[in-house]
Coordinates of C-alpha atoms and ligand atoms in Angstrom, one line a residue:
M27 CA 0.0 0.0 0.0
H28 CA 1.1 3.5 -0.9
T29 CA 2.2 5.4 2.3
A30 CA -0.2 8.3 1.5
E31 CA -3.0 5.8 1.5
A32 CA -1.9 4.3 4.8
I33 CA -2.0 7.8 6.3
V34 CA -5.6 8.3 5.1
E35 CA -6.5 4.9 6.5
T36 CA -5.0 6.1 9.9
L37 CA -7.2 9.2 9.7
E38 CA -10.3 6.9 9.2
E39 CA -9.3 4.6 12.0
L40 CA -9.0 7.6 14.4
G41 CA -12.5 8.8 13.4
V42 CA -11.4 12.0 11.6
E43 CA -14.4 13.2 9.8
R44 CA -12.9 16.1 7.9
V45 CA -9.6 17.6 6.9
F46 CA -9.2 21.4 6.4
G47 CA -6.8 22.0 3.7
Y48 CA -5.5 23.3 0.4
P49 CA -3.7 21.2 -2.2
G50 CA 0.0 21.7 -3.2
G51 CA 3.3 19.7 -3.1
R52 CA 3.3 16.3 -1.7
V53 CA -0.1 16.6 0.1
I54 CA -1.7 16.3 -3.3
E55 CA -0.8 12.6 -3.0
L56 CA -2.7 12.6 0.3
F57 CA -5.7 14.4 -1.2
D58 CA -5.6 11.8 -4.0
H59 CA -6.8 9.2 -1.6
L60 CA -9.5 11.3 0.2
P61 CA -12.4 10.9 -2.3
D62 CA -12.4 7.1 -1.8
S63 CA -12.2 7.4 2.0
E64 CA -14.7 8.4 4.8
V65 CA -12.7 11.6 5.4
D66 CA -14.1 14.8 3.8
L67 CA -12.0 17.7 2.6
V68 CA -13.0 21.2 3.4
R69 CA -11.1 23.5 1.1
P70 CA -11.5 27.2 2.0
R71 CA -10.0 30.0 0.0
D72 CA -6.6 29.9 1.6
E73 CA -4.4 28.2 4.2
R74 CA -5.1 30.9 6.9
E75 CA -8.8 30.1 6.9
A76 CA -8.1 26.4 6.8
S77 CA -5.8 26.7 9.8
V78 CA -8.4 28.6 11.8
M79 CA -11.1 26.1 10.9
A80 CA -8.9 23.2 12.1
E81 CA -8.1 25.1 15.3
V82 CA -11.8 25.7 16.0
H83 CA -12.7 22.1 15.2
G84 CA -10.2 21.0 17.8
R85 CA -11.4 23.5 20.3
L86 CA -15.0 22.6 20.0
T87 CA -14.8 18.8 19.7
G88 CA -11.7 18.1 21.9
Q89 CA -10.3 16.0 19.1
P90 CA -7.5 17.3 16.9
G91 CA -8.6 19.4 14.0
V92 CA -6.6 18.4 11.0
L93 CA -4.9 21.0 8.7
S94 CA -3.2 19.9 5.6
G95 CA -1.4 21.8 2.9
Q96 CA 1.9 22.6 1.1
G97 CA 4.8 23.5 3.4
P98 CA 5.7 27.0 2.4
W99 CA 2.0 28.1 2.8
I100 CA 1.4 26.1 6.0
G101 CA 4.5 27.8 7.3
S102 CA 3.2 31.3 6.4
L103 CA -0.5 31.8 5.6
G104 CA -1.4 28.7 7.7
L105 CA 0.4 29.9 10.9
I106 CA -2.4 32.0 12.4
G107 CA -4.5 29.0 13.4
Q108 CA -1.5 27.1 14.7
M109 CA -0.5 30.1 16.8
E110 CA -4.0 30.4 18.2
A111 CA -4.0 26.6 18.9
S112 CA -0.7 26.9 20.7
L113 CA -1.6 29.8 22.9
A114 CA -5.3 28.8 23.4
S115 CA -4.6 25.0 23.9
S116 CA -6.6 23.7 21.0
P117 CA -5.7 20.2 19.8
M118 CA -4.6 20.2 16.2
V119 CA -2.7 18.0 13.8
V120 CA -0.9 19.6 10.8
L121 CA 0.0 17.3 7.9
T122 CA 2.3 19.2 5.6
E123 CA 5.3 18.6 3.4
A124 CA 8.7 20.1 2.5
S125 CA 8.2 20.4 -1.3
E126 CA 11.2 18.3 -2.3
R127 CA 10.7 15.1 -4.3
G128 CA 13.7 13.1 -3.2
D129 CA 17.3 13.7 -4.2
Y130 CA 17.5 17.4 -5.2
S131 CA 17.4 19.1 -1.8
T132 CA 21.0 20.3 -1.8
L133 CA 20.2 22.1 -5.1
A134 CA 17.3 23.9 -3.4
P135 CA 14.6 23.3 -6.0
Y136 CA 11.7 25.6 -6.3
Q137 CA 9.8 25.9 -2.9
Q138 CA 12.1 23.5 -1.1
A139 CA 11.5 23.9 2.6
R140 CA 13.6 21.2 4.2
G141 CA 16.1 23.7 5.6
D142 CA 19.0 22.9 3.2
Y143 CA 21.1 25.7 1.9
G144 CA 19.2 28.0 -0.6
G145 CA 15.8 26.9 0.5
L146 CA 13.4 27.6 3.3
S147 CA 13.3 25.9 6.7
L148 CA 9.8 24.7 7.6
P149 CA 11.1 22.8 10.7
K150 CA 12.5 26.1 12.1
V151 CA 9.2 27.8 11.4
L152 CA 7.3 25.0 13.2
D153 CA 9.8 25.1 16.1
G154 CA 8.4 28.5 17.0
V155 CA 4.8 27.6 17.0
T156 CA 3.9 23.9 17.4
K157 CA 3.9 21.8 20.5
E158 CA 6.0 19.2 18.6
H159 CA 6.7 18.3 15.1
W160 CA 8.2 15.4 13.2
F161 CA 10.2 15.1 10.0
P162 CA 10.0 11.4 9.2
R163 CA 12.3 9.9 6.4
T164 CA 10.8 6.5 5.8
P165 CA 7.2 5.1 5.4
T166 CA 7.4 3.5 8.8
E167 CA 8.6 6.7 10.5
T168 CA 5.9 8.6 8.6
L169 CA 3.0 6.5 10.0
R170 CA 4.4 6.4 13.5
S171 CA 4.8 10.1 13.4
V172 CA 1.3 10.7 12.3
Q173 CA 0.1 8.5 15.2
L174 CA 2.3 10.4 17.7
A175 CA 1.1 13.7 16.3
F176 CA -2.5 12.7 17.2
K177 CA -1.5 11.4 20.7
H178 CA 0.6 14.4 21.6
A179 CA -2.0 17.0 20.3
V180 CA -4.3 15.9 23.2
A181 CA -1.9 14.5 25.8
G182 CA -1.5 17.0 28.7
R183 CA -2.1 20.6 27.7
P184 CA -3.6 20.3 24.2
G185 CA -1.9 22.1 21.3
P186 CA -0.8 21.9 17.6
T187 CA 1.5 19.1 16.4
A188 CA 2.8 18.7 12.8
V189 CA 4.2 16.1 10.5
V190 CA 6.4 17.2 7.6
L191 CA 6.0 14.6 4.9
D192 CA 9.3 14.3 3.1
G193 CA 10.0 13.4 -0.5
N194 CA 9.7 9.7 -1.2
A195 CA 8.6 8.8 2.3
V196 CA 5.1 9.7 1.3
V197 CA 4.9 8.0 -2.1
E198 CA 6.8 4.8 -1.4
A199 CA 4.9 1.6 -0.7
F200 CA 4.3 0.9 2.9
P201 CA 6.1 -2.3 4.0
E202 CA 4.1 -5.4 4.8
E203 CA 6.2 -5.9 8.0
S204 CA 7.8 -2.8 9.4
T205 CA 10.7 -2.6 11.8
P206 CA 10.2 -1.2 14.4
P207 CA 6.5 -2.1 14.3
V208 CA 3.7 0.3 13.7
W209 CA 0.9 -0.5 16.2
D210 CA -2.8 -0.2 15.8
A211 CA -3.6 3.6 15.5
R212 CA -6.2 3.6 18.2
E213 CA -4.1 1.7 20.7
Q214 CA -1.1 3.9 19.9
T215 CA -2.9 7.2 20.3
R216 CA -4.6 6.4 23.5
T217 CA -4.1 8.9 26.4
W218 CA -5.1 8.9 30.0
Q219 CA -6.6 11.5 32.3
S220 CA -4.5 13.0 35.1
R221 CA -5.8 14.1 38.5
P222 CA -4.4 15.8 41.6
T223 CA -3.1 13.9 44.7
A224 CA -5.4 13.3 47.6
E225 CA -3.1 15.5 49.8
D226 CA -3.4 18.5 47.5
V227 CA -7.2 18.0 47.2
A228 CA -7.5 17.9 51.0
A229 CA -5.4 21.1 51.4
A230 CA -7.6 22.9 48.8
V231 CA -10.8 21.7 50.5
E232 CA -9.6 23.0 53.8
V233 CA -9.0 26.4 52.3
L234 CA -12.3 26.5 50.5
E235 CA -14.3 25.3 53.5
N236 CA -12.8 27.9 55.8
A237 CA -13.0 30.8 53.3
E238 CA -15.3 33.7 53.9
R239 CA -15.3 35.1 50.4
P240 CA -14.2 32.3 47.9
V241 CA -14.1 33.2 44.2
I242 CA -13.4 30.8 41.3
I243 CA -11.5 32.1 38.3
A244 CA -12.5 29.8 35.4
G245 CA -10.3 29.7 32.3
N246 CA -10.1 28.0 29.0
G247 CA -9.0 24.7 30.7
V248 CA -12.7 24.2 31.6
H249 CA -13.6 24.3 27.9
A250 CA -10.6 22.2 26.9
S251 CA -11.0 19.6 29.6
G252 CA -11.2 16.0 28.4
S253 CA -9.6 16.5 25.0
G254 CA -8.9 13.1 23.7
P255 CA -9.9 10.2 21.4
K256 CA -13.4 9.9 20.2
V257 CA -13.2 6.3 18.9
P258 CA -13.5 3.7 21.7
L259 CA -10.9 0.9 21.7
A260 CA -13.5 -1.9 21.6
A261 CA -13.6 -3.8 18.3
G262 CA -16.4 -2.8 16.0
G263 CA -15.4 0.8 15.7
S264 CA -18.7 2.3 16.8
T265 CA -18.2 5.9 18.0
A266 CA -19.0 7.0 21.5
G267 CA -21.1 9.9 20.5
D268 CA -20.4 13.6 20.1
A269 CA -17.7 14.6 22.6
A270 CA -18.9 18.1 22.3
S271 CA -22.4 17.4 23.6
G272 CA -21.9 18.5 27.2
G273 CA -20.1 18.0 30.5
S274 CA -19.8 14.7 32.3
S275 CA -17.7 13.4 35.1
E276 CA -18.2 9.8 34.0
R277 CA -15.0 7.8 34.1
R278 CA -14.5 5.6 31.1
S279 CA -12.2 2.7 30.6
D280 CA -12.2 2.5 26.8
G281 CA -9.9 5.5 26.3
V282 CA -12.6 8.0 25.4
H283 CA -12.4 11.0 27.6
A284 CA -15.3 12.8 29.3
A285 CA -16.0 16.1 27.6
Q286 CA -15.4 19.6 29.2
A287 CA -15.8 20.5 32.9
Y288 CA -18.9 22.7 33.0
D289 CA -21.0 20.6 35.3
E290 CA -18.1 20.0 37.6
L291 CA -17.4 23.8 37.7
A292 CA -21.0 24.5 38.6
A293 CA -20.9 21.7 41.3
V294 CA -17.9 23.3 43.0
A295 CA -19.4 26.8 42.9
E296 CA -22.5 25.3 44.6
A297 CA -20.6 23.2 47.1
Y298 CA -18.6 26.1 48.5
D299 CA -21.0 28.9 47.6
A300 CA -18.3 30.6 45.6
A301 CA -18.7 33.5 43.1
V302 CA -17.5 32.6 39.6
V303 CA -15.6 34.9 37.3
T304 CA -13.9 33.9 34.0
S305 CA -10.9 34.9 32.0
Y306 CA -11.5 36.1 28.4
L307 CA -10.9 32.6 27.0
G308 CA -13.0 31.2 29.8
K309 CA -16.1 33.3 28.9
S310 CA -19.1 30.9 28.7
T311 CA -17.6 28.2 30.8
F312 CA -20.3 29.2 33.3
P313 CA -23.6 30.9 32.4
E314 CA -23.2 34.6 33.0
T315 CA -26.9 34.7 34.0
D316 CA -26.2 32.4 36.9
A317 CA -26.8 33.8 40.4
R318 CA -23.1 33.3 41.3
A319 CA -21.7 34.6 38.0
A320 CA -19.8 37.8 38.3
G321 CA -18.5 38.3 34.7
V322 CA -15.1 38.5 33.0
I323 CA -11.9 39.8 34.6
G324 CA -9.2 41.8 33.0
S325 CA -8.1 45.2 31.6
F326 CA -11.1 45.6 29.4
G327 CA -13.2 43.2 31.3
H328 CA -16.0 43.8 33.8
E329 CA -15.3 46.3 36.6
G330 CA -17.7 44.2 38.8
A331 CA -15.8 41.0 38.2
N332 CA -12.5 42.6 38.9
Q333 CA -13.8 44.0 42.2
V334 CA -15.1 40.6 43.3
V335 CA -11.7 39.1 42.7
S336 CA -10.0 41.8 44.7
E337 CA -12.4 41.2 47.6
A338 CA -11.9 37.5 47.8
D339 CA -10.0 35.9 50.7
A340 CA -9.6 32.6 48.7
L341 CA -9.1 32.2 44.9
L342 CA -9.6 28.9 43.1
V343 CA -8.0 29.4 39.6
V344 CA -9.0 26.6 37.2
G345 CA -7.4 26.1 33.8
C346 CA -6.3 29.7 33.5
R347 CA -2.7 30.7 33.1
L348 CA -3.5 34.3 34.2
N349 CA -2.0 36.3 31.4
P350 CA -1.4 40.1 32.0
M351 CA -4.6 41.1 30.3
D352 CA -6.5 38.8 32.8
T353 CA -4.5 40.1 35.8
N354 CA -4.8 43.8 35.0
W355 CA -1.1 43.7 34.4
Q356 CA -0.5 42.7 38.0
S357 CA -2.2 45.8 39.4
P358 CA -1.1 45.8 43.1
S359 CA -4.7 46.0 44.4
F360 CA -6.1 43.3 42.2
I361 CA -4.8 39.8 43.0
R362 CA -2.7 39.9 46.2
P363 CA -0.9 36.6 47.0
D364 CA 0.3 37.9 50.4
E365 CA -3.3 38.5 51.6
Q366 CA -5.3 36.0 49.5
T367 CA -5.0 32.2 49.6
I368 CA -4.5 31.0 46.0
I369 CA -5.4 27.5 44.8
H370 CA -4.2 27.0 41.3
A371 CA -5.5 24.0 39.3
D372 CA -3.9 23.4 35.9
I373 CA -3.1 20.4 33.7
D374 CA 0.4 21.6 33.3
T375 CA 2.5 21.7 36.5
R376 CA 4.5 24.6 35.1
N377 CA 1.4 26.9 35.0
A378 CA 0.2 26.4 38.5
G379 CA 1.8 29.2 40.6
W380 CA 3.5 30.6 37.5
V381 CA 2.3 34.2 37.6
Y382 CA 1.4 34.4 41.3
P383 CA 2.9 32.0 43.9
A384 CA 0.2 29.6 44.8
D385 CA -0.6 28.1 48.2
V386 CA -2.0 24.9 46.8
G387 CA -1.4 23.4 43.3
L388 CA -3.9 20.9 41.8
I389 CA -2.3 19.2 38.9
G390 CA -4.7 17.4 36.6
D391 CA -7.5 17.7 34.1
A392 CA -10.1 20.3 35.1
A393 CA -13.0 17.9 35.2
E394 CA -11.2 15.4 37.4
T395 CA -9.9 18.1 39.7
L396 CA -13.3 19.8 40.1
S397 CA -15.2 16.6 40.6
D398 CA -12.8 15.7 43.4
L399 CA -13.3 19.1 45.0
A400 CA -17.1 19.0 44.7
A401 CA -17.2 15.5 46.3
A402 CA -14.7 16.2 49.2
G403 CA -16.1 19.3 50.9
R404 CA -18.9 21.7 51.6
R405 CA -19.2 25.2 52.9
E406 CA -22.4 26.6 54.5
P407 CA -23.8 29.2 52.1
T408 CA -23.4 32.8 53.4
G409 CA -25.1 34.6 50.6
W410 CA -22.0 36.7 49.9
A411 CA -21.4 35.2 46.5
A412 CA -24.9 35.8 45.2
E413 CA -25.1 39.3 46.6
R414 CA -21.7 40.4 45.2
A415 CA -22.2 38.6 41.9
A416 CA -25.6 40.3 41.4
E417 CA -23.9 43.7 41.9
A418 CA -21.1 42.7 39.6
R419 CA -23.5 41.7 36.9
E420 CA -24.6 45.3 36.6
S421 CA -21.4 45.7 34.5
F422 CA -23.2 43.8 31.7
S423 CA -25.2 46.9 30.8
A424 CA -24.8 50.7 30.4
P425 CA -27.2 53.5 29.5
E426 CA -25.8 53.4 25.9
C427 CA -27.2 49.9 25.5
E428 CA -30.6 51.5 25.2
S429 CA -29.7 54.2 22.8
D430 CA -31.8 54.9 19.7
A431 CA -29.1 56.9 18.0
S432 CA -28.0 56.3 14.4
P433 CA -25.3 55.5 13.5
I434 CA -25.9 52.7 16.0
L435 CA -23.9 52.7 19.3
P436 CA -21.8 49.6 19.5
Q437 CA -23.2 49.0 23.0
R438 CA -26.8 48.9 21.6
A439 CA -25.6 46.7 18.7
V440 CA -24.3 44.2 21.2
K441 CA -27.5 44.2 23.2
E442 CA -29.4 43.3 20.0
I443 CA -26.9 40.5 19.4
E444 CA -27.4 39.3 23.0
A445 CA -31.2 39.1 22.3
V446 CA -30.7 36.4 19.7
V447 CA -28.2 34.4 21.6
D448 CA -29.7 31.4 23.4
E449 CA -28.3 28.1 24.6
D450 CA -28.3 26.8 21.1
T451 CA -26.3 29.7 19.7
L452 CA -22.6 30.0 19.4
V453 CA -20.8 33.3 18.9
T454 CA -17.3 33.6 17.5
A455 CA -15.6 36.9 18.3
D456 CA -12.8 38.6 16.4
S457 CA -10.2 41.1 17.5
G458 CA -10.4 44.9 18.1
N459 CA -12.9 47.1 19.8
N460 CA -15.7 44.9 18.6
R461 CA -14.5 42.0 20.9
F462 CA -14.4 44.2 23.9
W463 CA -17.8 45.7 23.4
L464 CA -19.0 42.1 23.0
L465 CA -17.2 40.8 26.0
N466 CA -18.8 43.4 28.2
Y467 CA -22.4 43.6 27.0
L468 CA -23.1 40.1 25.7
Q469 CA -24.2 38.3 28.8
T470 CA -24.0 34.6 27.8
P471 CA -27.1 32.6 28.9
A472 CA -25.4 29.2 28.8
V473 CA -22.1 27.4 28.5
R474 CA -20.4 27.1 25.1
T475 CA -22.1 30.1 23.6
Y476 CA -19.0 32.3 23.2
F477 CA -15.5 31.6 21.8
G478 CA -12.8 34.2 21.0
S479 CA -9.3 34.3 19.5
G480 CA -7.9 35.2 22.9
G481 CA -4.7 33.1 22.4
V482 CA -2.8 35.2 19.9
G483 CA -5.8 37.4 19.0
G484 CA -5.5 37.5 15.2
M485 CA -8.0 39.6 13.3
G486 CA -9.9 37.6 10.7
W487 CA -10.5 34.6 13.1
A488 CA -14.2 35.0 13.6
N489 CA -15.4 34.2 10.1
P490 CA -13.6 30.9 9.4
A491 CA -14.2 30.0 13.1
A492 CA -17.9 30.4 12.5
V493 CA -17.8 28.2 9.4
S494 CA -16.0 25.5 11.2
A495 CA -18.3 25.7 14.3
A496 CA -21.4 25.5 12.0
M497 CA -19.9 22.2 10.6
A498 CA -18.9 20.8 13.9
T499 CA -22.1 21.6 16.0
E500 CA -25.8 21.7 15.5
K501 CA -25.8 25.3 16.9
D502 CA -26.9 28.5 15.2
V503 CA -23.6 30.3 14.7
L504 CA -22.9 34.1 14.7
A505 CA -19.5 35.5 13.7
V506 CA -19.0 39.0 15.1
A507 CA -16.1 41.1 13.7
G508 CA -15.0 44.6 12.9
D509 CA -14.9 45.8 9.3
G510 CA -11.1 45.3 9.3
G511 CA -11.2 41.7 10.6
F512 CA -14.2 40.8 8.5
A513 CA -12.5 41.9 5.3
M514 CA -9.4 39.9 6.0
T515 CA -11.3 36.6 5.7
M516 CA -14.6 37.4 4.1
T517 CA -14.0 34.7 1.6
A518 CA -15.1 32.4 4.4
V519 CA -18.6 33.5 3.5
E520 CA -18.2 31.8 0.1
T521 CA -16.9 28.7 1.8
A522 CA -20.1 28.6 3.9
V523 CA -22.2 28.9 0.7
E524 CA -20.1 26.1 -1.0
Y525 CA -20.4 23.7 1.9
G526 CA -24.0 24.4 2.8
V527 CA -23.7 25.8 6.3
A528 CA -25.4 29.0 7.3
P529 CA -23.6 31.2 9.9
T530 CA -24.6 34.8 10.3
F531 CA -21.7 37.2 9.8
V532 CA -22.1 40.4 11.8
V533 CA -19.8 43.3 10.9
L534 CA -19.6 46.1 13.5
N535 CA -18.6 48.6 10.8
D536 CA -16.8 51.8 11.7
T537 CA -14.9 52.0 8.4
S538 CA -11.6 51.9 10.3
L539 CA -9.2 50.0 12.4
G540 CA -11.2 51.4 15.4
M541 CA -9.1 50.1 18.2
V542 CA -5.9 51.6 16.7
R543 CA -7.6 54.8 15.4
Q544 CA -8.8 55.5 18.9
M545 CA -5.2 55.4 20.2
Q546 CA -4.6 58.6 18.3
G547 CA -4.1 61.8 20.4
E548 CA -5.3 63.7 17.3
E549 CA -6.8 62.6 14.0
G550 CA -4.1 61.7 11.6
D551 CA -1.5 60.8 14.3
I552 CA -1.3 57.2 13.3
A553 CA -0.9 56.1 9.6
G554 CA -3.1 53.5 8.1
V555 CA -6.1 53.4 10.3
E556 CA -8.9 54.5 7.9
F557 CA -10.7 52.4 5.3
H558 CA -12.8 53.5 2.4
D559 CA -16.4 52.4 2.7
T560 CA -16.7 48.9 1.3
D561 CA -20.2 47.7 0.3
F562 CA -20.3 44.4 2.2
V563 CA -23.9 43.7 1.0
R564 CA -22.7 43.4 -2.5
V565 CA -19.6 41.4 -1.4
A566 CA -22.0 38.9 0.3
E567 CA -24.2 38.8 -2.8
G568 CA -21.2 38.2 -5.0
F569 CA -20.4 35.1 -2.9
G570 CA -23.9 33.8 -3.3
A571 CA -24.9 34.8 0.2
E572 CA -27.4 37.5 1.4
G573 CA -26.4 40.9 2.7
I574 CA -28.3 43.3 4.9
R575 CA -27.1 46.8 5.7
V576 CA -28.5 48.2 9.0
D577 CA -28.3 51.9 10.0
D578 CA -31.4 52.0 12.2
P579 CA -31.0 50.4 15.7
D580 CA -34.6 49.3 15.6
A581 CA -34.0 47.3 12.5
L582 CA -31.1 45.4 13.8
G583 CA -33.0 42.8 15.9
D584 CA -35.0 41.7 12.8
A585 CA -31.9 41.5 10.6
L586 CA -30.2 39.3 13.1
S587 CA -33.2 37.1 13.6
D588 CA -33.6 36.7 9.9
G589 CA -30.0 35.9 9.6
K590 CA -30.3 33.2 12.2
A591 CA -33.4 31.7 10.7
A592 CA -32.1 31.6 7.2
D593 CA -30.7 28.4 5.7
H594 CA -28.0 30.3 3.8
P595 CA -25.2 32.6 5.1
V596 CA -26.2 36.2 5.8
V597 CA -23.9 39.2 6.2
V598 CA -25.3 41.9 8.5
D599 CA -23.4 45.1 7.9
V600 CA -24.0 47.2 11.1
R601 CA -23.1 50.8 10.8
I602 CA -21.8 51.8 14.2
D603 CA -20.9 55.1 15.8
R604 CA -17.1 55.4 15.5
E605 CA -16.8 58.0 18.3
Q606 CA -17.6 55.7 21.2
D607 CA -14.2 55.4 22.8
M608 CA -13.7 51.7 23.7
A609 CA -10.6 52.0 25.9
A610 CA -11.9 55.1 27.8
T611 CA -15.2 53.5 28.4
L612 CA -14.1 50.0 29.3
S613 CA -10.7 50.2 31.0
S614 CA -11.0 48.8 34.5
S615 CA -10.0 50.9 37.5
F616 CA -7.2 48.3 38.2
Y617 CA -5.9 48.7 34.7
D618 CA -5.9 52.5 35.1
E619 CA -3.9 52.0 38.2
V620 CA -1.0 50.6 36.2
G621 CA -1.2 53.3 33.6
G622 CA -3.5 51.6 30.9
L623 CA -2.5 50.9 27.3
H624 CA -0.2 48.0 27.7
E625 CA -1.7 45.9 24.8
Ligands
TPP725 C1 -3.9 39.9 11.9 C2 -3.8 41.0 12.8 N1 -3.2 42.2 12.4 C3 -3.1 43.2 13.2 C4 -3.7 43.2 14.5 C5 -3.5 44.4 15.5 N2 -4.9 44.9 15.7 C6 -5.6 44.6 16.8 S1 -7.2 45.3 16.8 C7 -6.9 46.1 15.3 C8 -8.0 46.9 14.7 C9 -9.2 46.1 14.3 O1 -10.0 46.8 13.4 P1 -11.4 46.2 13.1 O2 -11.3 44.8 12.7 O3 -12.1 47.1 12.1 O4 -12.1 46.2 14.5 P2 -12.5 47.5 15.4 O5 -11.4 47.8 16.3 O6 -12.8 48.7 14.4 O7 -13.8 47.1 16.1 C10 -5.6 45.8 14.9 C11 -5.0 46.4 13.6 C12 -4.3 41.9 14.9 N3 -4.7 41.7 16.1 N4 -4.4 40.9 14.0
MG726 MG1 -13.4 48.7 12.4

């Protein structure tokens, strides 16, 4: 059997439903075998979009999203999704190649990316971004590398792994008997859950039971918990159901992991009567309408959530590395390790106690850790959490949210978006002012309703993310972006048309790079921040989708509902007031304390 065919067979054995990719170089040989397989190819308009789609597939399903394409483009255009996967812990496998057929590498043929003189070095590029990568030289190494890429993408903290398919290693016949042996793909890619020690759990329980004002900071690890194989080991190959279908603490012996840790988070909040805040990436790990929910922390997060954290006497940080945007750049009056007791739960022992020294570390998967904590202790409810959380939730609205002004205030636009988001809706958020307006005024009603590119924060993420989410879930999907970010990847609208999915693409349009334009002391201070006015309605129509322009705030609700109800993609071009100053409006008092404007 041809090695490329054996790779496709491996993908089938591992239950990979689709590959996101673009043909070129040696992956053409791989794509050659896809039409006869159970694996579909989703081919967007470029490798950047494919990379984001693969990242989001991994993030939502807990199984590696697969990106495939030619080396030079996977190492350039296709890096954005890999960077986001690396920093936001999304499992992803990249199958790429070095564009060299066999024996000419030292002559640096066209596009050669093996790292030999005169060419490009894809391995060096991948060094800076992936969790691990392999550069196998033989068919046996190739198949083993593909198996390990799947295993390592989900083992421990999830992330992107890559295999560079080299020259003849991908076209040669795969040997009948290989040395060393290549084992069954499902056996070889198996991973096991990790959980904290009994001593550490007991120490954490003691802190939480004796706390007066316990607060949980929930991060992306709650979404990412339980990443792992989908296909059970038992013979017969029947799948164990959609790993994205909700939380569960059920322990399994067949190698299929429980998905996410939402139920376990809610159980711990209840058991210890703790208020719950989230990081940006952790938004919608806990319904923001819950009586104990206090919002999102951080520089442009909710003032109420930041205040609740500063008032806590005990903090339980779960699956959150606490980056400077989350910690208000270590504002001295925000988190105070000398005065507050910090329990830090993380799957990676390096991250617990990284930013602030922790009193207790809980090393393990979030679902395992939280279910242990919920089972092992209890604190009599005092009402503090509900009372302070209710006050904190006032940060989800502002007088501007009710404004009838035209152009539409961004705060009002977000409230109209909020009105169409229910538990069966998923919002993907882009970068820029738009994401901070959304973070603050969209109060998520349920878990898994909001995902953002908070890892590296690339513009242009929301559109391909929405297309991938619409393919991976049954939910109604809304992409929300600024006009800058939307235009970067608007070809994703056409991909949605082509593949028969129907997200609604919402553009909060201020005809500029709003976030950067508003950093100007005076107009014209910063070059390159203005756009001319693009007609996104005609753009949508050109791609075979529908476009709606909205200038009147009272018309926005209907446009969004129509977009949601439609069975084709709809672009809603929302003309917003460009003068609402995001940073001045949303900077937290803690962020101001350290001088603001560190991003
Ligand atoms: C790919 C990429 N390039 C540049 C940036 C830096 N950046 C962050 S926000 C922003 C402006 C975004 O403008 P737009 O998408 O229109 O959103 P707005 O701020 O106007 O809501 C820029 C340039 C980035 N995050 N990603
Ligand atoms: Mg803009």
